[in-house]
CSV table of C-alpha atoms in Angstrom, one decimal:
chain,number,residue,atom,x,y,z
J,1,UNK,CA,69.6,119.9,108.0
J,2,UNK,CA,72.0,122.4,105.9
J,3,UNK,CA,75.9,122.4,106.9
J,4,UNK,CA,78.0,125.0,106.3
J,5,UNK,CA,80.2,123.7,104.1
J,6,UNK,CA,82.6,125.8,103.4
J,7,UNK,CA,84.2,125.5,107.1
J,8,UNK,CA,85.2,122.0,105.9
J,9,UNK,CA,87.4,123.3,103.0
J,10,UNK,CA,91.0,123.8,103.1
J,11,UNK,CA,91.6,127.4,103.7
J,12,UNK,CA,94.0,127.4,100.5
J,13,UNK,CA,91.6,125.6,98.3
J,14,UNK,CA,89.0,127.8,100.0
J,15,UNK,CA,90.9,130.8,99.0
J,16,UNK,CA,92.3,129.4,95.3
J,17,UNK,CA,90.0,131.0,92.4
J,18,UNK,CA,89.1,127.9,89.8
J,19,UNK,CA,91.1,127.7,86.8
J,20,UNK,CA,89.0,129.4,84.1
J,21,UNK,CA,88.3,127.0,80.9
J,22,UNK,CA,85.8,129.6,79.8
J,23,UNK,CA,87.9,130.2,76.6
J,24,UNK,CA,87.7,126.4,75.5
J,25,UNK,CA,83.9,126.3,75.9
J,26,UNK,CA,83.9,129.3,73.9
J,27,UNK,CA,85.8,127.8,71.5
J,28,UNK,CA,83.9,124.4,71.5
J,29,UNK,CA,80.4,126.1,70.9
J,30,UNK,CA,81.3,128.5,68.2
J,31,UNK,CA,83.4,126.4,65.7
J,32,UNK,CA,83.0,128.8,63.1
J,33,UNK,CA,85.5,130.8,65.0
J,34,UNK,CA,89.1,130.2,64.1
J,35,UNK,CA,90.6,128.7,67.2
J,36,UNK,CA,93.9,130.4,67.7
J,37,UNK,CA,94.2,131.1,71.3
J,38,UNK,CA,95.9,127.6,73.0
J,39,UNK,CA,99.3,126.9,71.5
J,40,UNK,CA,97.0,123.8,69.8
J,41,UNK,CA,99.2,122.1,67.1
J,42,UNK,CA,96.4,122.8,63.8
J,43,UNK,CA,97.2,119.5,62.0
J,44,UNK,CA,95.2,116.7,63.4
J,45,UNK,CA,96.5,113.1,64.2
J,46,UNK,CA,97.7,111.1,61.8
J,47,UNK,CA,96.2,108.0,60.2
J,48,UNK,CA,98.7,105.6,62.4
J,49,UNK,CA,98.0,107.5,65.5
J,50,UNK,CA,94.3,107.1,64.7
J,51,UNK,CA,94.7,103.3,64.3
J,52,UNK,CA,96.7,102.7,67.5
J,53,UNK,CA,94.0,104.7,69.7
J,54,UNK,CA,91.2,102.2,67.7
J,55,UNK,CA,92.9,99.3,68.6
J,56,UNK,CA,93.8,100.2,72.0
J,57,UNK,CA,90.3,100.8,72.3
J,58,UNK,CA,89.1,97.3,71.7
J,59,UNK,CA,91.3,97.0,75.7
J,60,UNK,CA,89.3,100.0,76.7
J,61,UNK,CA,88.0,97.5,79.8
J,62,UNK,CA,91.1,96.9,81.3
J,63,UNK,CA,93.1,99.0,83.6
J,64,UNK,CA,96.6,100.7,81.9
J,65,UNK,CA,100.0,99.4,83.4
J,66,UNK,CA,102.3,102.8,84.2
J,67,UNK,CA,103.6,103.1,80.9
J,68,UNK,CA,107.1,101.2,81.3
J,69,UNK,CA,107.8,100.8,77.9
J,70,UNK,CA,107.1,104.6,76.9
J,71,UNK,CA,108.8,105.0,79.9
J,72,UNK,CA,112.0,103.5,78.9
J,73,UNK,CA,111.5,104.6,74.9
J,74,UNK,CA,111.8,108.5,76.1
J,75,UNK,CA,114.4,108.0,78.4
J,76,UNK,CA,116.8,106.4,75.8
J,77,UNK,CA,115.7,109.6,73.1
J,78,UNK,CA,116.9,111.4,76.0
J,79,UNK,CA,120.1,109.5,77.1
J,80,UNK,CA,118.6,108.2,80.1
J,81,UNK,CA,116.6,105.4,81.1
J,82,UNK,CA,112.8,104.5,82.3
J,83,UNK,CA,113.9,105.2,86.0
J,84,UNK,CA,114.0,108.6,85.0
J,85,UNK,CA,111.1,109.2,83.4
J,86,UNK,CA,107.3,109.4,84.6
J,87,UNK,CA,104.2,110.1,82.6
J,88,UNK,CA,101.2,112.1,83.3
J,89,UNK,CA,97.5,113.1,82.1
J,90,UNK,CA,99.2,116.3,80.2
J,91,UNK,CA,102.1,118.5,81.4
J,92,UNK,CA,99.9,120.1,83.8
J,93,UNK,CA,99.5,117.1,85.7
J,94,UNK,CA,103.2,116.9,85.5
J,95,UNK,CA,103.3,120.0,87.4
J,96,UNK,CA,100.6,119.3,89.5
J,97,UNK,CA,102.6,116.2,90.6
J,98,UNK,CA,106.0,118.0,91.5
J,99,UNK,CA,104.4,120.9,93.3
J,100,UNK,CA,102.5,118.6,95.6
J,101,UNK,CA,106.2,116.3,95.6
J,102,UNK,CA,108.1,119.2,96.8
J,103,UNK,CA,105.8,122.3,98.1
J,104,UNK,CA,104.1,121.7,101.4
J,105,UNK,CA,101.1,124.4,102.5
J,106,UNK,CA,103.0,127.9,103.1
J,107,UNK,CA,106.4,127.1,101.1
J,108,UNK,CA,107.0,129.3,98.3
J,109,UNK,CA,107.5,128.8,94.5
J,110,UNK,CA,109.4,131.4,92.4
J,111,UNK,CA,107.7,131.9,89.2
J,112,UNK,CA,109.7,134.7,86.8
J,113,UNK,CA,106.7,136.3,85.0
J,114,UNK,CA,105.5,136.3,82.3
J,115,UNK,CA,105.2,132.5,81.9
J,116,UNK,CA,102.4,129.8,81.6
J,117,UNK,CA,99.7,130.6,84.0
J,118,UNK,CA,99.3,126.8,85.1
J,119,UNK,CA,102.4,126.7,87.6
J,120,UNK,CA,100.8,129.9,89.8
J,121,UNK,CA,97.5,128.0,89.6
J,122,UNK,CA,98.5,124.7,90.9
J,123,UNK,CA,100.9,126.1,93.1
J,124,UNK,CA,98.0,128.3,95.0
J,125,UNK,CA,95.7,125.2,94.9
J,126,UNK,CA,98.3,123.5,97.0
J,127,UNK,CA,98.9,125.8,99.5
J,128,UNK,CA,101.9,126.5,98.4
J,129,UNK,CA,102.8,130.8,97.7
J,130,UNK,CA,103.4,131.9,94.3
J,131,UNK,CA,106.5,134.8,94.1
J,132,UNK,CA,106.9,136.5,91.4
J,133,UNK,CA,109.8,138.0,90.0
J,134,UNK,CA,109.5,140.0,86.6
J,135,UNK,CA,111.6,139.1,83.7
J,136,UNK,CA,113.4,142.5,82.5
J,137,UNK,CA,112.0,144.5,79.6
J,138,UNK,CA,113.5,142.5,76.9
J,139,UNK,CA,112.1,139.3,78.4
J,140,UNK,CA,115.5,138.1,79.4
J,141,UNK,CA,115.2,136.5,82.5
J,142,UNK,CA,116.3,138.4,85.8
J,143,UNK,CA,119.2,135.7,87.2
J,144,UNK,CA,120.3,138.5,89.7
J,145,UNK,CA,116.4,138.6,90.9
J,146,UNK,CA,115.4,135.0,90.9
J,147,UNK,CA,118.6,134.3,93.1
J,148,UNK,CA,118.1,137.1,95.3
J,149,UNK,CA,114.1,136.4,96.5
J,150,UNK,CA,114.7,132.7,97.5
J,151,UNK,CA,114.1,132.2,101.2
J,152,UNK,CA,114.5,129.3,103.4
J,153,UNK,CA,110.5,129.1,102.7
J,154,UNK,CA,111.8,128.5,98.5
J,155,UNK,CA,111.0,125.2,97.9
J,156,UNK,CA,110.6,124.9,94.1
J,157,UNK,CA,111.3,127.3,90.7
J,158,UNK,CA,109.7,127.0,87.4
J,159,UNK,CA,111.1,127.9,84.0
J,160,UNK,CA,109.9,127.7,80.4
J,161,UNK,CA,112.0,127.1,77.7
J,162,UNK,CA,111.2,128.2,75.3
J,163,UNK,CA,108.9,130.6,77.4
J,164,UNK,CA,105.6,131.1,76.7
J,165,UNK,CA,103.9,133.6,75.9
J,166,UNK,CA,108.2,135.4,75.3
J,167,UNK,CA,108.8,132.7,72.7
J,168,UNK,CA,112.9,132.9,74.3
J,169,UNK,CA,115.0,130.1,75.5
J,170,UNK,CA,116.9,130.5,78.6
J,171,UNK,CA,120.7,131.2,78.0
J,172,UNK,CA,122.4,128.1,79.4
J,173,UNK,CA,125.3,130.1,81.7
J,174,UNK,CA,121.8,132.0,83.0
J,175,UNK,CA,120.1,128.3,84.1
J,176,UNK,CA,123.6,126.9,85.6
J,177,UNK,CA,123.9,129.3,87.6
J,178,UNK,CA,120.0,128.9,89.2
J,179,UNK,CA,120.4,125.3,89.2
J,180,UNK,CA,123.4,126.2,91.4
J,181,UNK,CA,121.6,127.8,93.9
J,182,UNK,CA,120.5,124.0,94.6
J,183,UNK,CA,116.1,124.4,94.8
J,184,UNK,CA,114.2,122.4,92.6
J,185,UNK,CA,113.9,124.0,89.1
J,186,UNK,CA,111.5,122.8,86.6
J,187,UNK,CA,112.4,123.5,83.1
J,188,UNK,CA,109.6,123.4,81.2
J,189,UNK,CA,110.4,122.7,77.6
J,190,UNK,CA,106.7,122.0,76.0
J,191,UNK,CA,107.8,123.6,72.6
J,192,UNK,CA,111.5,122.7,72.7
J,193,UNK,CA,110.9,120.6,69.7
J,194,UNK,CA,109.4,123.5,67.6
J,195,UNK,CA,112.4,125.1,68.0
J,196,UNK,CA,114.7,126.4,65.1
J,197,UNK,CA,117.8,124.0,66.5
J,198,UNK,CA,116.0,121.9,68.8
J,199,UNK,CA,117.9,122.5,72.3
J,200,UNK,CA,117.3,120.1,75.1
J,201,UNK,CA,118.3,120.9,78.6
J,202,UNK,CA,118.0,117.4,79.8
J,203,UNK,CA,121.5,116.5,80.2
J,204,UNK,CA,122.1,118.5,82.7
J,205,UNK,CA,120.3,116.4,85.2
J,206,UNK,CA,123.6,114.1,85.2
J,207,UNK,CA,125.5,117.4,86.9
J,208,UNK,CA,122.5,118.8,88.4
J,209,UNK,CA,119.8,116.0,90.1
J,210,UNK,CA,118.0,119.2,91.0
J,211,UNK,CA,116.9,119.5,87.3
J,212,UNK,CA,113.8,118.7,86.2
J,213,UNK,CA,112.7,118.6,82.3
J,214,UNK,CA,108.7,118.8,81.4
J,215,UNK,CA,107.7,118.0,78.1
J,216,UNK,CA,104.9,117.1,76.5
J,217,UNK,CA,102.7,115.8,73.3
J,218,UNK,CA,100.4,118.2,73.0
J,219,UNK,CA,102.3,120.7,70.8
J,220,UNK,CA,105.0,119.4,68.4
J,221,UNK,CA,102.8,115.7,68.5
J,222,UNK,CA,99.4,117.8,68.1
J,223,UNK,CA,97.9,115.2,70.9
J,224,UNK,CA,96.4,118.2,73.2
J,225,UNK,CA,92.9,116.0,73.0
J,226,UNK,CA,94.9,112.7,74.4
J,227,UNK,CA,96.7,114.2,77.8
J,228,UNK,CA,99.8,112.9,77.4
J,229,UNK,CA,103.1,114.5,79.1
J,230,UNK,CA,106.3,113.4,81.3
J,231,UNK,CA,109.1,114.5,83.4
J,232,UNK,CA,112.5,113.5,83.1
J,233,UNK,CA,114.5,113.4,86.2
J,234,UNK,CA,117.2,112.2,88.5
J,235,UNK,CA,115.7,108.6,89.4
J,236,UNK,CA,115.5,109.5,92.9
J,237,UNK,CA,113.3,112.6,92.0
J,238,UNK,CA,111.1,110.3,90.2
J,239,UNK,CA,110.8,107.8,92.5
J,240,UNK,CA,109.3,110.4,94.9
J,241,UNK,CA,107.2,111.8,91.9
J,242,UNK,CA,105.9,108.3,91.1
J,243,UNK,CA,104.6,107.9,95.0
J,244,UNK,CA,102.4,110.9,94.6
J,245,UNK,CA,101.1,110.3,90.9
J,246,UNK,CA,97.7,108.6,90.7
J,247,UNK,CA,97.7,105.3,89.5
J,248,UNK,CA,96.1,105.1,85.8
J,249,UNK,CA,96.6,108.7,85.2
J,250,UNK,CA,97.4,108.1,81.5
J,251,UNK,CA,94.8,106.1,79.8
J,252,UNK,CA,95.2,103.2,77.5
J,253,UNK,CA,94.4,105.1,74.9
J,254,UNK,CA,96.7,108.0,75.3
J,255,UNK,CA,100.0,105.7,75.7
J,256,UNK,CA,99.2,104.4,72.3
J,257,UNK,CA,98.7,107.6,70.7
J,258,UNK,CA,102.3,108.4,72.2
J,259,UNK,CA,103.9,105.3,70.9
J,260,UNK,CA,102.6,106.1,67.4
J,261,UNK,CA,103.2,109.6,67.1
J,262,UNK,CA,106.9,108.9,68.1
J,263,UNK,CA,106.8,106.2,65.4
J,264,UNK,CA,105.5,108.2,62.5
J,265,UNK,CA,108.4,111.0,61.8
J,266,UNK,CA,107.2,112.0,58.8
J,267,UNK,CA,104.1,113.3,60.3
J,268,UNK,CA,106.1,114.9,63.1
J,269,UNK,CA,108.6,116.4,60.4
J,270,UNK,CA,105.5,117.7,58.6
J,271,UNK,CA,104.1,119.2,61.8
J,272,UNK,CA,107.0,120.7,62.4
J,273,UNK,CA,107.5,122.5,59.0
J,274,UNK,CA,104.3,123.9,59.2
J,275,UNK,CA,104.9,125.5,62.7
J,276,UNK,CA,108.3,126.9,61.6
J,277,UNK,CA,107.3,128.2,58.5
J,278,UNK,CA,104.1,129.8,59.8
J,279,UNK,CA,105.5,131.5,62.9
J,280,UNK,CA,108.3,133.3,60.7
J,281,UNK,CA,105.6,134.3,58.1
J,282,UNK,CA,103.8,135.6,60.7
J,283,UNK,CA,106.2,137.3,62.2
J,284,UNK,CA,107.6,139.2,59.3
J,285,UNK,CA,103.8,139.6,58.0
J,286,UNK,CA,102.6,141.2,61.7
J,287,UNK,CA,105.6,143.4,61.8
J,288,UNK,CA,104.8,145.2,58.3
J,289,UNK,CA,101.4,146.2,60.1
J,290,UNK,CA,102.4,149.8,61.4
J,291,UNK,CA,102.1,150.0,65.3
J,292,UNK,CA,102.2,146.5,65.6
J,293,UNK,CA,105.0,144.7,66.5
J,294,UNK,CA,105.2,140.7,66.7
J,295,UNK,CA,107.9,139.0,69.0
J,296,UNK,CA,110.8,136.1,67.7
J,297,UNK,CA,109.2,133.2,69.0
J,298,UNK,CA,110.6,129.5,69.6
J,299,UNK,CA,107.4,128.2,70.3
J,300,UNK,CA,103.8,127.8,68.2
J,301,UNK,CA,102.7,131.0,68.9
J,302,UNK,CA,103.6,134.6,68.4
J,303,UNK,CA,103.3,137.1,71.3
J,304,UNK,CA,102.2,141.0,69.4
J,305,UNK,CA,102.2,143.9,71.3
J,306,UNK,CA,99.2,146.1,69.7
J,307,UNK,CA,99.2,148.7,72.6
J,308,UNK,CA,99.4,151.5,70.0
J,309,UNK,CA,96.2,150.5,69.2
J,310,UNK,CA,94.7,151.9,72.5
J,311,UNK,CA,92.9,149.2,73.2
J,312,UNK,CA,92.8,146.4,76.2
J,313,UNK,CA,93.7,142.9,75.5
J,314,UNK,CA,90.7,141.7,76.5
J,315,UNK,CA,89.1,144.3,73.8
J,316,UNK,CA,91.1,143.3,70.8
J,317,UNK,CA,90.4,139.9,71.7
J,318,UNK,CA,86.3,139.9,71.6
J,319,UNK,CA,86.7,142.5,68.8
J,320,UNK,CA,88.6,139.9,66.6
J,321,UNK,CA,86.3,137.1,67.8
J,322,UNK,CA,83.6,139.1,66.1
J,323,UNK,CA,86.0,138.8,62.8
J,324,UNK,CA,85.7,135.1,63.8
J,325,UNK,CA,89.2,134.6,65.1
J,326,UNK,CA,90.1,133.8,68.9
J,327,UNK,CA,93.6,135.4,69.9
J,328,UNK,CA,94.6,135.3,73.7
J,329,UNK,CA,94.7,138.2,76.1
J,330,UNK,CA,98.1,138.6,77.9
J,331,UNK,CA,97.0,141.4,80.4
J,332,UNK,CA,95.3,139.1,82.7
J,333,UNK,CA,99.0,136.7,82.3
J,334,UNK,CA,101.4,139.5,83.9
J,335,UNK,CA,101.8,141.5,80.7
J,336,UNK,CA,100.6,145.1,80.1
J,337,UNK,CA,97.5,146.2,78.1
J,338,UNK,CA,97.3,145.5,74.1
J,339,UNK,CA,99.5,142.4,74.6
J,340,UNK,CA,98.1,139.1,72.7
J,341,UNK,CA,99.3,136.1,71.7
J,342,UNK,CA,98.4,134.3,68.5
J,343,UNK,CA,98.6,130.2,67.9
J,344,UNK,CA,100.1,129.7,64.6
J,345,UNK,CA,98.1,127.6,62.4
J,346,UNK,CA,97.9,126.1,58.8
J,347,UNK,CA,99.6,128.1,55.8
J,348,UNK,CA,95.6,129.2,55.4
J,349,UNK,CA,94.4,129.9,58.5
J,350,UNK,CA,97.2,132.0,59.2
J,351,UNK,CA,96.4,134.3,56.0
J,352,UNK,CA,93.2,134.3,57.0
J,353,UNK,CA,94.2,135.4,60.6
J,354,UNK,CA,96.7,138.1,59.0
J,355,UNK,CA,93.6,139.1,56.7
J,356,UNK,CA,91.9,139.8,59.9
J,357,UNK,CA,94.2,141.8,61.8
J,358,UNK,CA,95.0,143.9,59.0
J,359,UNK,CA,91.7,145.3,58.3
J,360,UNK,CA,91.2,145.4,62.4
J,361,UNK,CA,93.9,147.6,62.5
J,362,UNK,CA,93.0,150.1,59.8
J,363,UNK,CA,89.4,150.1,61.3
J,364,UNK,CA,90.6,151.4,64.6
J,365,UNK,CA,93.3,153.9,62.8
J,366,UNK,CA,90.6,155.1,61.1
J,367,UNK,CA,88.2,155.2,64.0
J,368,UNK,CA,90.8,157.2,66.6
């Protein structure tokens, strides 16, 4: 007997394309390519993180707790305690878990675009409707705009801070006066670490219970592999947050890797350096390349606009992949054509990378 199964669905999931990973296969079957295309911190873990996960191992038969004492370790680093915090499988299960705390089926989420893909993703998979509202040309975020499109249907707001792919950090007069507005806004600060003068947001949770901070280890930590993230809130956010979290969400191993990342600074100040250093030098280095022009970033990567080029993002990204480095496409991410974003990496991949683009650039010159 055949059923039609799609009938059984949810009309939203129904509806929802699947997230495309297609770019991390890529990148996983062809490691001769330079992998610069996820915001992936390029130094790997460090010794002690490697010994906590191989001891934490040796438990790998018995179910994790919730992760108090994390928990209550990055509350204090943020002035708050572990009644605040929650932990998840990533930052995108961090965001997974507030849109389905807050936005039913049919309630809208304002998203100001350009921005991480993941919040429109999870959002649609929810039921819930993405609204868009464009930052202005300079990448400045539209206050007048965001405040003007929410609706009694507004039930949540997402911003990155630094944003990616913009690299910018939201002015703080800009953010009181959203978090004014009194919806639910997520401040998203998965690079704040990386930058310059490290600027958290998180104590304006005390004023504003609507705040909520993201972070995670993936990019300052270099634990992308592990899935580790968290949200700091106002208790009584999280205590709604931590009824809709699945229990066991981050694994044994991953809360150990955490608790010796944070313990080894000098491998966090040396991560650190290397991102700093490398997303100025490529900024500067980019910006000598006539027709190019790379954007000040906060974050690990650095956004280019190549549209003098006269070539699609998609194009300049399987054109460089031939030269056997992966760059992301920004088109498909709310941005024009010839927009790309480059990971920074090591002192030498990032030569290498600049070695690239150079010579793709005087090809195509030479080939208009």
């Amino acid at each position: 007997m055949s059923t039609d199964i799609d009938k059984f669905v949810v009309p939203w999931v129904r509806a929802a394309a699947p997230y495309s990973d297609r770019h991390m296969e890529f990148a996983w079957s062809h490691p001769e390519v330079l992998r610069m295309m996820s915001n992936e911190n390029p130094i790997p873990p460090s010794p002690a993180v490697l010994e906590a996960i191989q001891q934490a191992a040796q438990l790998g038969n018995l179910y994790p707790d919730s992760g108090p004492a994390l928990r209550q370790r990055l509350g204090e680093m943020a002035g708050f305690g572990k009644e605040n915090v929650i932990l998840g499988n990533g930052s995108t299960d961090i965001i997974d878990i507030i849109i389905t705390t807050f936005a039913a089926p049919g309630d809208e989420v304002l998203i100001p675009v350009p921005t991480f893909s993941m919040y429109e993703a999870r959002a649609k998979i929810r039921g819930a409707v993405p609204v868009f509202v464009p930052l202005r040309p300079d990448f400045s975020w539209d206050v007048d705009a965001i405040l003007a499109a929410i609706t009694p249907k507004t039930k949540l707001l997402f911003l990155c801070s630094p944003n990616n792919p913009t690299g910018i950090q939201i002015p703080l007069d800009d953010l009181k006066r959203i978090l004014s507005a009194g919806i639910p806004t997520v401040v998203d600060e998965a690079y704040y670490e990386l930058e310059n003068e490290p600027r958290t947001l998180a104590y304006l949770i005390r004023e504003y219970p609507n705040l909520i901070i993201s972070r995670t280890f993936s990019k300052a930590y270099g634990l992308a592999g592990l899935r580790v993230g968290y949200a700091i809130a106002d208790a009584k956010v999280v205590d709604y947050m931590m009824r809709v979290r699945i229990p066991w969400n981050v694994s044994l191993l991953a809360l150990a890797a955490a608790q010796a990342a944070l313990d080894d600074e000098a491998s966090f100040l040396e991560k650190r350096r290397t991102i700093i250093e490398g997303r100025q030098y490529l900024c500067d280095e980019i910006n000598k390349i006539p027709g190019l022009r790379a954007f000040p970033s906060e974050g690990n990567f650095v956004l280019i606009d190549a549209s003098s080029l006269g070539k699609t993002s998609e194009q300049i990204r399987d054109e460089l992949i031939e030269r056997k480095v992966f760059i992301r496409p920004m088109s498909p991410h709310h941005m024009g054509q010839g927009f790309v974003r480059v990971t920074v990496g090591t002192p030498e991949q990032n030569e290498f990378f600049l070695q690239v683009l150079r010579a793709y650039v005087e090809e195509v010159r030479k080939g208009k």
